[in-house]
Structure formats: C-alpha cells, structure tokens
Coordinates of C-alpha atoms and ligand atoms in Angstrom, one line a residue:
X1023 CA 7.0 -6.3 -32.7
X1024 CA 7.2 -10.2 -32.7
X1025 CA 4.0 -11.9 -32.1
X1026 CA 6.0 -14.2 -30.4
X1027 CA 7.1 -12.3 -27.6
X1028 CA 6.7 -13.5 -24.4
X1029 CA 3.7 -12.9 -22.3
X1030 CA 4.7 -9.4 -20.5
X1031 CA 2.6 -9.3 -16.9
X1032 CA 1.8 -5.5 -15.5
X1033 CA 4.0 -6.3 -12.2
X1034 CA 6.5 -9.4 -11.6
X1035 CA 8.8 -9.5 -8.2
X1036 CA 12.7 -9.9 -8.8
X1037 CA 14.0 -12.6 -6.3
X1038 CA 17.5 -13.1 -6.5
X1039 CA 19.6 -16.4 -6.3
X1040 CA 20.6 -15.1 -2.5
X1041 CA 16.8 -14.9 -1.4
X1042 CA 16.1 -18.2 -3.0
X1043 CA 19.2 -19.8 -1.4
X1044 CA 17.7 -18.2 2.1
X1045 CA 14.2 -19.6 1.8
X1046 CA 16.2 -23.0 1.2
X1047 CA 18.7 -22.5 4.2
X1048 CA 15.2 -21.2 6.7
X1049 CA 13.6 -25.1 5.4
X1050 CA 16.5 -27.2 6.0
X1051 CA 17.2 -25.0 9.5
X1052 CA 14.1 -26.5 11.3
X1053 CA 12.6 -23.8 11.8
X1054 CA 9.6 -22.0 9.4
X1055 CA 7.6 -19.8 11.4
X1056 CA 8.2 -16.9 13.3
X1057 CA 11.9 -17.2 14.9
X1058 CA 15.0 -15.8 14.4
X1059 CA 14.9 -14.4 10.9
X1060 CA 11.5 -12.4 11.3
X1061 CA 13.7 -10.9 14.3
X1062 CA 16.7 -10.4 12.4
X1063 CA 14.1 -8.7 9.3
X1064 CA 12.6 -6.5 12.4
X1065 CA 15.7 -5.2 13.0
X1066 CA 16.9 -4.6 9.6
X1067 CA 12.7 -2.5 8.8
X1068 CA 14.2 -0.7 12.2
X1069 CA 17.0 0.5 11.0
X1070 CA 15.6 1.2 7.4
X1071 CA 13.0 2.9 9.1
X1072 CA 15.3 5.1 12.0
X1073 CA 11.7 3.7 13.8
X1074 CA 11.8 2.6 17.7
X1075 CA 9.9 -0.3 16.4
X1076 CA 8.6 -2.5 13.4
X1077 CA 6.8 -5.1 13.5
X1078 CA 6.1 -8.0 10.9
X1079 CA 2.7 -9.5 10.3
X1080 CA 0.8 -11.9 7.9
X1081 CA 0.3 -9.2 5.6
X1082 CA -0.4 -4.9 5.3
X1083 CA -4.4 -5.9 5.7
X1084 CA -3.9 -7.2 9.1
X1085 CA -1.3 -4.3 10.1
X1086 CA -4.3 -2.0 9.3
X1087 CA -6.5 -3.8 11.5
X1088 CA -4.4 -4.5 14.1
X1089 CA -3.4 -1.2 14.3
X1090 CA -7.3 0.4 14.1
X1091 CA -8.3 -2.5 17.1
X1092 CA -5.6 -0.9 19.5
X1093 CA -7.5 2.4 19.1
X1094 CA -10.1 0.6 21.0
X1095 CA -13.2 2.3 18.2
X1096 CA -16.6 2.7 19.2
X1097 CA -19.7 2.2 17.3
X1098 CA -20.3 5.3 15.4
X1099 CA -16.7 6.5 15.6
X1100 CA -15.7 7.5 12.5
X1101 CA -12.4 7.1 10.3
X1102 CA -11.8 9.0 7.0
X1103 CA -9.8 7.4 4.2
X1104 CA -9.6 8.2 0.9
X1105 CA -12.2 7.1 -2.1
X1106 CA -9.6 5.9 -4.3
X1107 CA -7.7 2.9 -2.7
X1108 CA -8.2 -0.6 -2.5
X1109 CA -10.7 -2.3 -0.4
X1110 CA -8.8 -3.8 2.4
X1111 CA -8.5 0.2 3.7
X1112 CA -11.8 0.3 3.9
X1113 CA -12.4 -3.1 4.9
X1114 CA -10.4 -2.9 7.9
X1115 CA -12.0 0.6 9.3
X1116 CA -15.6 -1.8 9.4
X1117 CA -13.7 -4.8 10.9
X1118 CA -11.8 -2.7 13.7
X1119 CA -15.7 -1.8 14.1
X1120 CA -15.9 1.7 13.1
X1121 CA -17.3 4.0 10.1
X1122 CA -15.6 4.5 7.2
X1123 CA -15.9 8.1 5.8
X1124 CA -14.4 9.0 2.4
X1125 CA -12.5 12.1 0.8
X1126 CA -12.7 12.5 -2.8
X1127 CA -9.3 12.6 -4.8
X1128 CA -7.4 14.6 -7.2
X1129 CA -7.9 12.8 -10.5
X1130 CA -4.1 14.2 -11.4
X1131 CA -2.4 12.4 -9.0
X1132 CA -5.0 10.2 -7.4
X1133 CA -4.0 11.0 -3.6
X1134 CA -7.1 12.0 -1.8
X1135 CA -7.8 16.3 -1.7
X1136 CA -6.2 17.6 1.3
X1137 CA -8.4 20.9 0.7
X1138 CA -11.4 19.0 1.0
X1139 CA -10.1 16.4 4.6
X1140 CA -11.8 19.2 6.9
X1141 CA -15.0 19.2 5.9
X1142 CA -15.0 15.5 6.8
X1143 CA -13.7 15.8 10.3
X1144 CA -16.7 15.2 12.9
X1145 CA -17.2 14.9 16.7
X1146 CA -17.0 11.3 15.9
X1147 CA -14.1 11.1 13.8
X1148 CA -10.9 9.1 15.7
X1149 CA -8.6 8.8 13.1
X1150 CA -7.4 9.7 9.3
X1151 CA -6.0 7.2 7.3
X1152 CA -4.3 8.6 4.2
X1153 CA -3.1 6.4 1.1
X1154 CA 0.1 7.6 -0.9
X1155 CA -1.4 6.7 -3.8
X1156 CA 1.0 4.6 -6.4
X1157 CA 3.5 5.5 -4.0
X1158 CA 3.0 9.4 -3.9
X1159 CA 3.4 10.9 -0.7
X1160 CA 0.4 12.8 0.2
X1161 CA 0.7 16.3 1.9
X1162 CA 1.6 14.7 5.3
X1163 CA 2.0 18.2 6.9
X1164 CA -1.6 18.9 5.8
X1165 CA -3.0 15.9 7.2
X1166 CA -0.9 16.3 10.6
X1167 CA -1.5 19.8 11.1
X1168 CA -5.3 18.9 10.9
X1169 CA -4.7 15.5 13.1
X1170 CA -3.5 17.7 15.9
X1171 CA -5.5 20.5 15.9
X1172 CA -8.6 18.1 15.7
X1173 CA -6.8 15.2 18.6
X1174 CA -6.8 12.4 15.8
X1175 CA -4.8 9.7 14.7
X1176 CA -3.1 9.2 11.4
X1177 CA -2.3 5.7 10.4
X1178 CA -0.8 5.6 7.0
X1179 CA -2.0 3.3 4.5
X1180 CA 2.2 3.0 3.0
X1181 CA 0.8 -0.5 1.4
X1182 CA 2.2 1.9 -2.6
X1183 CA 5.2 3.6 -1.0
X1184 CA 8.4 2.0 1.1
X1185 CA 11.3 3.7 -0.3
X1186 CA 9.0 7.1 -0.7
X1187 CA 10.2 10.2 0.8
X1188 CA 8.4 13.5 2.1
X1189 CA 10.2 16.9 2.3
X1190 CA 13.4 14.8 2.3
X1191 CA 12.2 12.3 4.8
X1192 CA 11.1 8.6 4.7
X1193 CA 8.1 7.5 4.9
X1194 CA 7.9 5.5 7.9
X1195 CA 10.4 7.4 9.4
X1196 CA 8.2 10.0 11.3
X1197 CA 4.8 11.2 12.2
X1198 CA 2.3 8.5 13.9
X1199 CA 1.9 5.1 12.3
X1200 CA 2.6 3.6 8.9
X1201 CA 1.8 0.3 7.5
X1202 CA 3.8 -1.0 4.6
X1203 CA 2.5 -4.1 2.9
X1204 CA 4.7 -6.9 1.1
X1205 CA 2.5 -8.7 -1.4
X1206 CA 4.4 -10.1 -4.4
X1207 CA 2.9 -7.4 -6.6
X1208 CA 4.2 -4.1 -4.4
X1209 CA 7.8 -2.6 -4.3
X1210 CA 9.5 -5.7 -2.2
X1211 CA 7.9 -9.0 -1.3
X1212 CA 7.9 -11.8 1.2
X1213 CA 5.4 -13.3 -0.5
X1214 CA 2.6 -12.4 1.6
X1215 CA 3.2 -10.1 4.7
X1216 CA 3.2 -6.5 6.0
X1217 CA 5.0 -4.2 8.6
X1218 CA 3.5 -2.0 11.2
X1219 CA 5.8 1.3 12.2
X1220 CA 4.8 3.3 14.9
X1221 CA 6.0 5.3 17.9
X1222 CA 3.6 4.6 19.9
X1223 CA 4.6 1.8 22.6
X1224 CA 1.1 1.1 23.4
X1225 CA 0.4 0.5 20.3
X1226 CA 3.4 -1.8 20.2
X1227 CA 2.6 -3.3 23.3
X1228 CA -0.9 -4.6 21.9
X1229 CA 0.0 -5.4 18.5
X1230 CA 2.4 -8.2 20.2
X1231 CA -0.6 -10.0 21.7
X1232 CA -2.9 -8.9 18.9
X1233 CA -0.8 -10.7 16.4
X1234 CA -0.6 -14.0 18.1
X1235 CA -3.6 -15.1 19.9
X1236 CA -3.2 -12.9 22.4
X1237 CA -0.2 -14.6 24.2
X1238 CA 1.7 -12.4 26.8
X1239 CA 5.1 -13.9 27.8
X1240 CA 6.1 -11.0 29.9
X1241 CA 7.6 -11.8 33.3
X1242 CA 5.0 -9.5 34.8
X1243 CA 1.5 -11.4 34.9
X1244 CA 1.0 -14.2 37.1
X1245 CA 2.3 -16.5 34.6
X1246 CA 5.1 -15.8 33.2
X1247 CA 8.3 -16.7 33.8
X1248 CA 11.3 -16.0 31.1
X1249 CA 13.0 -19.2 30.4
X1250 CA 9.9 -21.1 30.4
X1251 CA 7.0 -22.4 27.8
X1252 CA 4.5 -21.0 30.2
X1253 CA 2.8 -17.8 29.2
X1254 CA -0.8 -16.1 29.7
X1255 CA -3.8 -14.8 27.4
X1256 CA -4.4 -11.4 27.4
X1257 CA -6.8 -10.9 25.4
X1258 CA -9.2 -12.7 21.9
X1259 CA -6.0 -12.5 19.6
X1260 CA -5.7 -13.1 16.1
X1261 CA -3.2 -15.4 13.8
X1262 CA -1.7 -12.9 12.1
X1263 CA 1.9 -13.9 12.8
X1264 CA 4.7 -13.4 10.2
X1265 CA 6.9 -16.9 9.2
X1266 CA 11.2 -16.8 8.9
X1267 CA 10.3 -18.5 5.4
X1268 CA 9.0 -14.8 4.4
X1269 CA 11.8 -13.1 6.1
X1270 CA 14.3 -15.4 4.2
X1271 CA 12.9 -13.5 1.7
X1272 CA 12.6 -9.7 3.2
X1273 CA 16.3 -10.0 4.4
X1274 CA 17.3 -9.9 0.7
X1275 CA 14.6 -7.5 -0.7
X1276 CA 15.2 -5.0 1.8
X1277 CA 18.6 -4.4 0.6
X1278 CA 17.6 -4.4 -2.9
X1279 CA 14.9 -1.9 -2.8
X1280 CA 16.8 0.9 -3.6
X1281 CA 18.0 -0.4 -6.6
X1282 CA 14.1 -2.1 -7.4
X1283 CA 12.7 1.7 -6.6
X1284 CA 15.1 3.6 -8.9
X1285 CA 14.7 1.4 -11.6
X1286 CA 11.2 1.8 -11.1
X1287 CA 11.4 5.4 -11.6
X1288 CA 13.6 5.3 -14.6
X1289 CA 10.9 3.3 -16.3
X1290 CA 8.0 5.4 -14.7
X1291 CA 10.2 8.9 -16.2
X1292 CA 10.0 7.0 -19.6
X1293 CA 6.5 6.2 -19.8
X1294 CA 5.7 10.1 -18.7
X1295 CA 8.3 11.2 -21.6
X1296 CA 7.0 9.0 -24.6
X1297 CA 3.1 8.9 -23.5
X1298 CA 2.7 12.8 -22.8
X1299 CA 1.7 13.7 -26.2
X1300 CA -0.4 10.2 -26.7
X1301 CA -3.9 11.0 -27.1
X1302 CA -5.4 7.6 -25.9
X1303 CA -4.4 8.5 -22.5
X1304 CA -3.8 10.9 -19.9
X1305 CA -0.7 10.7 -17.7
X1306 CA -0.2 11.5 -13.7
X1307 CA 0.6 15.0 -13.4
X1308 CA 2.4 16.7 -10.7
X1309 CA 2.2 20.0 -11.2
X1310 CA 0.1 20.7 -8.5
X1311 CA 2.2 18.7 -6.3
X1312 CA 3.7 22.2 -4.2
X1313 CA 6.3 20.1 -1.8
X1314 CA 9.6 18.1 -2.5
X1315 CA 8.8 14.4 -2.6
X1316 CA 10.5 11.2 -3.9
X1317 CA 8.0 8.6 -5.6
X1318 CA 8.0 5.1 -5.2
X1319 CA 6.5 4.3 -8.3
X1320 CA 4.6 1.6 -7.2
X1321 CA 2.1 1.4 -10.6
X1322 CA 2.3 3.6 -13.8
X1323 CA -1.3 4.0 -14.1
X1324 CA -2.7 6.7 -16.8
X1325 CA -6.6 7.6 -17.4
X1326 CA -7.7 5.8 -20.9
X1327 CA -9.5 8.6 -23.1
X1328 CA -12.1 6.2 -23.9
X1329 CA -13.7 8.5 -25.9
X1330 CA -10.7 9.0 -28.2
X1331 CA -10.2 5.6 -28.6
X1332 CA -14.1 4.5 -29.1
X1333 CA -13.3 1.5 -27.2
X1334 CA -14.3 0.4 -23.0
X1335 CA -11.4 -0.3 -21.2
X1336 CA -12.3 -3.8 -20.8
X1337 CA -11.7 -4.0 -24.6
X1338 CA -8.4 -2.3 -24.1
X1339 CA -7.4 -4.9 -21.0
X1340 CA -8.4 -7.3 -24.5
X1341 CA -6.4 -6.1 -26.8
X1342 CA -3.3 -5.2 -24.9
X1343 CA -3.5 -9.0 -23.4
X1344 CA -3.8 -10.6 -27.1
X1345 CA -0.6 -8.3 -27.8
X1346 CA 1.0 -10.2 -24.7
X1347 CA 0.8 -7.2 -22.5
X1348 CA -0.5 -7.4 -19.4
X1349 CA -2.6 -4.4 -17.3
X1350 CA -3.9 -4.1 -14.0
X1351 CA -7.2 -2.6 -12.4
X1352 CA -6.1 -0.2 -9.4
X1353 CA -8.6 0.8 -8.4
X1354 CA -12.2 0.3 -9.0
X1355 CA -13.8 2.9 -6.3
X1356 CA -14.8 0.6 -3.6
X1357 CA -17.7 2.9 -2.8
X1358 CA -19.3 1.7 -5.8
X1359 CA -19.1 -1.7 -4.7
X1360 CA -22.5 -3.6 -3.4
X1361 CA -21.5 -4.1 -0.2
X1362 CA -20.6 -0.4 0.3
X1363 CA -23.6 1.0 -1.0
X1364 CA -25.7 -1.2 0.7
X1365 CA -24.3 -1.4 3.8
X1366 CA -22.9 2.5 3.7
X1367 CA -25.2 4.5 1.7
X1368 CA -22.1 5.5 -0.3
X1369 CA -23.6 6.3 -4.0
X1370 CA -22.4 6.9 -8.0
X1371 CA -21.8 11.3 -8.0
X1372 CA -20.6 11.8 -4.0
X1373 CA -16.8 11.4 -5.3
X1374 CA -16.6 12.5 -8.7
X1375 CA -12.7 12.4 -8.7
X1376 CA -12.2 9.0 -7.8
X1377 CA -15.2 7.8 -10.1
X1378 CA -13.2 9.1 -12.9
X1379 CA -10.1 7.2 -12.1
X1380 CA -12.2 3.9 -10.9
X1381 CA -14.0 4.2 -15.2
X1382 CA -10.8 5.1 -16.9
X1383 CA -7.8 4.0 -15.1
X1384 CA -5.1 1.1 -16.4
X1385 CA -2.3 -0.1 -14.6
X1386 CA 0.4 -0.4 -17.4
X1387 CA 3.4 -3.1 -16.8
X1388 CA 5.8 -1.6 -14.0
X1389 CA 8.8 -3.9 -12.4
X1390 CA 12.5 -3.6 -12.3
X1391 CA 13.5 -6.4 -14.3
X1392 CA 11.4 -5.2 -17.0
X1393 CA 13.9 -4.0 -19.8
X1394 CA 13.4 -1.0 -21.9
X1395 CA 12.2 -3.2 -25.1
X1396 CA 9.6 -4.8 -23.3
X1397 CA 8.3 -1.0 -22.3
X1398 CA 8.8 -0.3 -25.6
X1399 CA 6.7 -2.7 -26.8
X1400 CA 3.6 -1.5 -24.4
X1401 CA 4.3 2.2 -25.5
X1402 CA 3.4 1.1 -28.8
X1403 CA 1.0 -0.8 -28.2
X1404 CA -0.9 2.0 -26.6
X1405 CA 0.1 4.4 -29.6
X1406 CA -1.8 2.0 -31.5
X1407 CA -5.1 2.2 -29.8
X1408 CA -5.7 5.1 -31.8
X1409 CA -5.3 3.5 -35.3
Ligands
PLP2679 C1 -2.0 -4.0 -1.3 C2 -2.7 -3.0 -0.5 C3 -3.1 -3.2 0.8 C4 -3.1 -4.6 1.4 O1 -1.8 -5.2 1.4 P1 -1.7 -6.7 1.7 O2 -0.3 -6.9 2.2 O3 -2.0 -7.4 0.4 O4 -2.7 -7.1 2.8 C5 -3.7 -2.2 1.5 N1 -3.9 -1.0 1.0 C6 -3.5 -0.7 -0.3 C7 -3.6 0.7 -0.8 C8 -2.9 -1.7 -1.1 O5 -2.5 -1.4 -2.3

C-alpha cells in the first residue's frame, strides 16, 4: 500500500462535465433561484417517482418540517421515529411542536423493530416517521397496516434511500409521504436540497406557501390575479425555497442515479464478501430481512469489535485517517445527546439496540467513483486492526 496514496474521503459526489456545464448555463441565464429548472427537476422527481406531486426545498430537514407543520400538531401529540437516525428527524418532530417518541432498532440492520412500533402507539400519537436506515427499506407493510388501523400518518424519513425499492416498488412511489434529501454526502446531490412526495393535495397545497413565506398567487383570494406580481400572505411562511442553480445540478444526477446506486451496491456486495470473516468488525446482516427489497446503499457501516481490537473507535477513526482513509460517524444515538436528555428525559439503557450501533458503528468509504483499489486499500486496512 503506498503511503502516498491519496487522501481517500468515506463519501465524495460524482458531478459530471454536463452538470457542471448546467450550473454554468443556469448563471449566465439570469436567473438563480427558483424558476424554470426547479420546475423542469419537479417534473423529472414526478415522473421518477410515478408521484401526483414533488416538491423541491432547501434541503430534506425542511421537507420534514414542512411536512410535520401541515399536520397542524398539538402540544402533547406525539410522533414516533426511530432511535437510530440522525438528529434533524428528531429535531424537526420538536420544531413542528410535537413529542418525539423513540423505537429501539435491530442492531443487524439498524432499521428501527417493527415488532416493538406498537407498544409505542398512544392516544396522543399523530404520526410514525420511519428511517430506511443506510437505504434499507423498512417493513413498510408493517408500519402501514399499524398506521391505519391506529388513524396515523407515516412520513418517511427517505433522506438514505432514493433509488430503494419495497416488494418491487419505489420508495416514493406509494404509501403516504416520503422525503428524500440531497446533501452532497447522500445518493444524488444538488448541493444542498430535498424533495417532498406525497399524495396528499393538502399537504401540497400548504407546502407551496409553507416553503416561501407564505405567498399564495392563486387567482382565488382577493388578490390575486394571474399575469400579475400581486399576490397575498397566507399564512407565517418559511424560506425554504429551492434555487435552478441546484436543479442545474439535480437534472443531471437524477439520470445518473441508477448507475451511482448500482455501483454503490457492487462495492457494498464486496465489502460484505471480503469483511465477513474479519474479526475487527461485524457486518449488516439481512437474514432477518423476510421481504424482497432493493438497497440503496447509502453507507457501508459495520459494528467495530472494540474488544477484539483493544482499541476505542476514536483511535480507529485515527488510525484509518493516518492511513489516508476516511470514516464517518452515522449515527451517534441522538437520545444520548444533552439536549435530549434534558429536555426529553430520554436516558443511557431505554434503547439498547441503537446504543450499540451509536458506541461501535463506522461509516467505511462508500461512492461510485471509488475504484476497487481504493476499497482495497480500506479492506486491508481494517484487516490490519487486528495485528
Ligand atoms: C441527511 C439526513 C437528513 C437531513 O437531510 P438534509 O438534506 O441534510 O437536511 C434527515 N434524515 C436523515 C436520516 C439523514 O441522513
């Protein structure tokens, strides 16, 4: 292994000369924010999606919140999620001004233990708000079937999983709503940005004003008149807009992701094959995974045996990063963080499952221009924790 290698980082976006000439084309056109390539983008998420609508936003965080304001919460409603995800899940059940309750996960896979969601549901609870964890689809006919016998609503938290496929299906392509995020790190970028699916036109209808300051240009209030600048306030809206200089980008990702995601499974297969037998860490397992699903193999992220290798896993994020390697942290257990114990109660021993992954877990390097001697170069480097 040359010491000279370059610095390999746990997740890099692939942006081709076409996006790049795009983002050029949206500056010189005049026009940056939203316009006509976030519409053109919308369309394209539609048609990716077979969804009656998607629309763009400032990123997935806001399309969570926006989404949990138009459920129009009440103090003391509840919302369960699951304990291992990262904090803007969370963070957006307090901010839409609700509860958040957690569910423990399955350590294997790291999605959160549909056997254990019922126990959870209260008179208060409103809505469920599962993660596909690393881009494994949870047990969506689980969650549903519970979701209608208990009146709730499920909004996904997709932020791991466009291109991810249940019983056959896309995610985003059915059930309630589903947010996909497009952060530089996940499995297409615009930079910064997010999509909210649903097929609910309420929820559409509000998420149009939410996500820029509450304008209404519709012809029916007393203001508005199509073909003019006039328009109305409907309600305290937020800026969470999306720009055509991240849809120059998103109108060339889009098409791509197939070809990102299958990569990214070739890679993920390969890691699974040559790090089963490794004793430093344990893998994702599927075997208790009893329904047909593709992964979007978002992160590669194994359990360190810290034990085995007599080192903490800050020592390992030391020693892989002075062998050039790059890891990631997804996720530390945001129950365990001050703010949610304070503020929550939430305490060390209520979610034993996702404590585990939040001490041990690594995020190994996972993108599709990553070439098979740069993976080879972190599977030995892992071997080598051992020695
Ligand atoms: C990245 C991420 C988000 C937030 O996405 P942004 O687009 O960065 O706001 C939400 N939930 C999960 C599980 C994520 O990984």
């Amino acid at each position: 292994m040359p010491d000279d290698a370059p610095f390999l980082p746990f997740a890099k976006p692939s942006i081709s000369p076409e996006a790049i000439a795009e983002v050029v084309a949206c500056l010189e056109s005049g026009w940056i924010t939203t316009g006509p390539r976030s519409q053109k983008f919308e369309g394209m998420l539609r048609e990716f999606f077979h969804a009656p609508s998607a629309q763009c936003c400032s990123s997935a965080t806001a399309g969570l919140h926006m989404a949990l304001l138009t459920l129009d919460l009440q103090p003391g409603d509840e919302v369960i999620t699951t304990a291992m995800t990262f904090v803007a899940t969370l963070n957006t059940i307090v901010l839409a001004g609700s509860k958040p309750v957690l569910v423990d996960v399955d350590p294997a896979t790291g999605n959160l233990d549909v056997n254990q969601l019922e126990e959870a549901i209260t008179m208060k609870t409103r809505a469920i708000m599962p993660v596909h964890f690393a881009g494994l689809p949870v047990d969506l006919d689980a969650v549903y079937a519970l979701a209608e016998r208990h009146e709730l609503r499920v909004i996904e938290d997709c932020a791991h999983a466009i291109g991810a496929e249940y019983r056959g299906q896309r995610l985003g392509s059915f059930g309630d709503t589903q947010v996909f995020s497009f952060h530089p790190n996940k499995n297409m970028t615009t930079g910064e940005g997010g999509v909210v699916v649903t097929r609910d036109d309420q929820m559409v209808a509000a998420i149009e004003k939410l996500r820029f300051h509450g304008i209404d240009r519709s012809a029916e209030n007393e203001f508005g008149q199509p073909g003019t600048a006039r328009y109305d306030i409907a309600l305290a809206g937020y800026k969470f807009n999306f720009m055509d200089l991240q849809a120059a980008l998103g109108i060339h990702q889009l098409p791509a992701l197939e070809g990102f995601n299958t990569r990214r499974c070739e890679l993920a297969e390969r890691y699974l094959h040559e790090l089963v037998d490794c004793p430093a860490v344990t893998i994702p397992n599927f075997d208790g995974v009893n329904y047909p699903y593709r992964h979007a193999w978002h992160l590669f992220a194994p359990r360190l045996n810290l034990d085995t290798i007599g080192m903490s896993r800050d020592a390992v994020t030391v020693a892989l990063k002075t062998k050039g390697i790059g890891s990631g942290l997804h996720y530390q257990a945001p129950h365990l963080s001050t703010y949610y114990r304070d503020e929550w109660g939430f305490k060390r021993g209520q979610f034993p499952g996702a404590e585990d992954l939040s001490d041990r877990i690594i995020s190994l390097p996972l993108f599709p221009d990553m070439t098979n001697a740069d993976q080879d170069r972190v599977i030995a480097a892992v071997r080598e924790l051992i020695d």
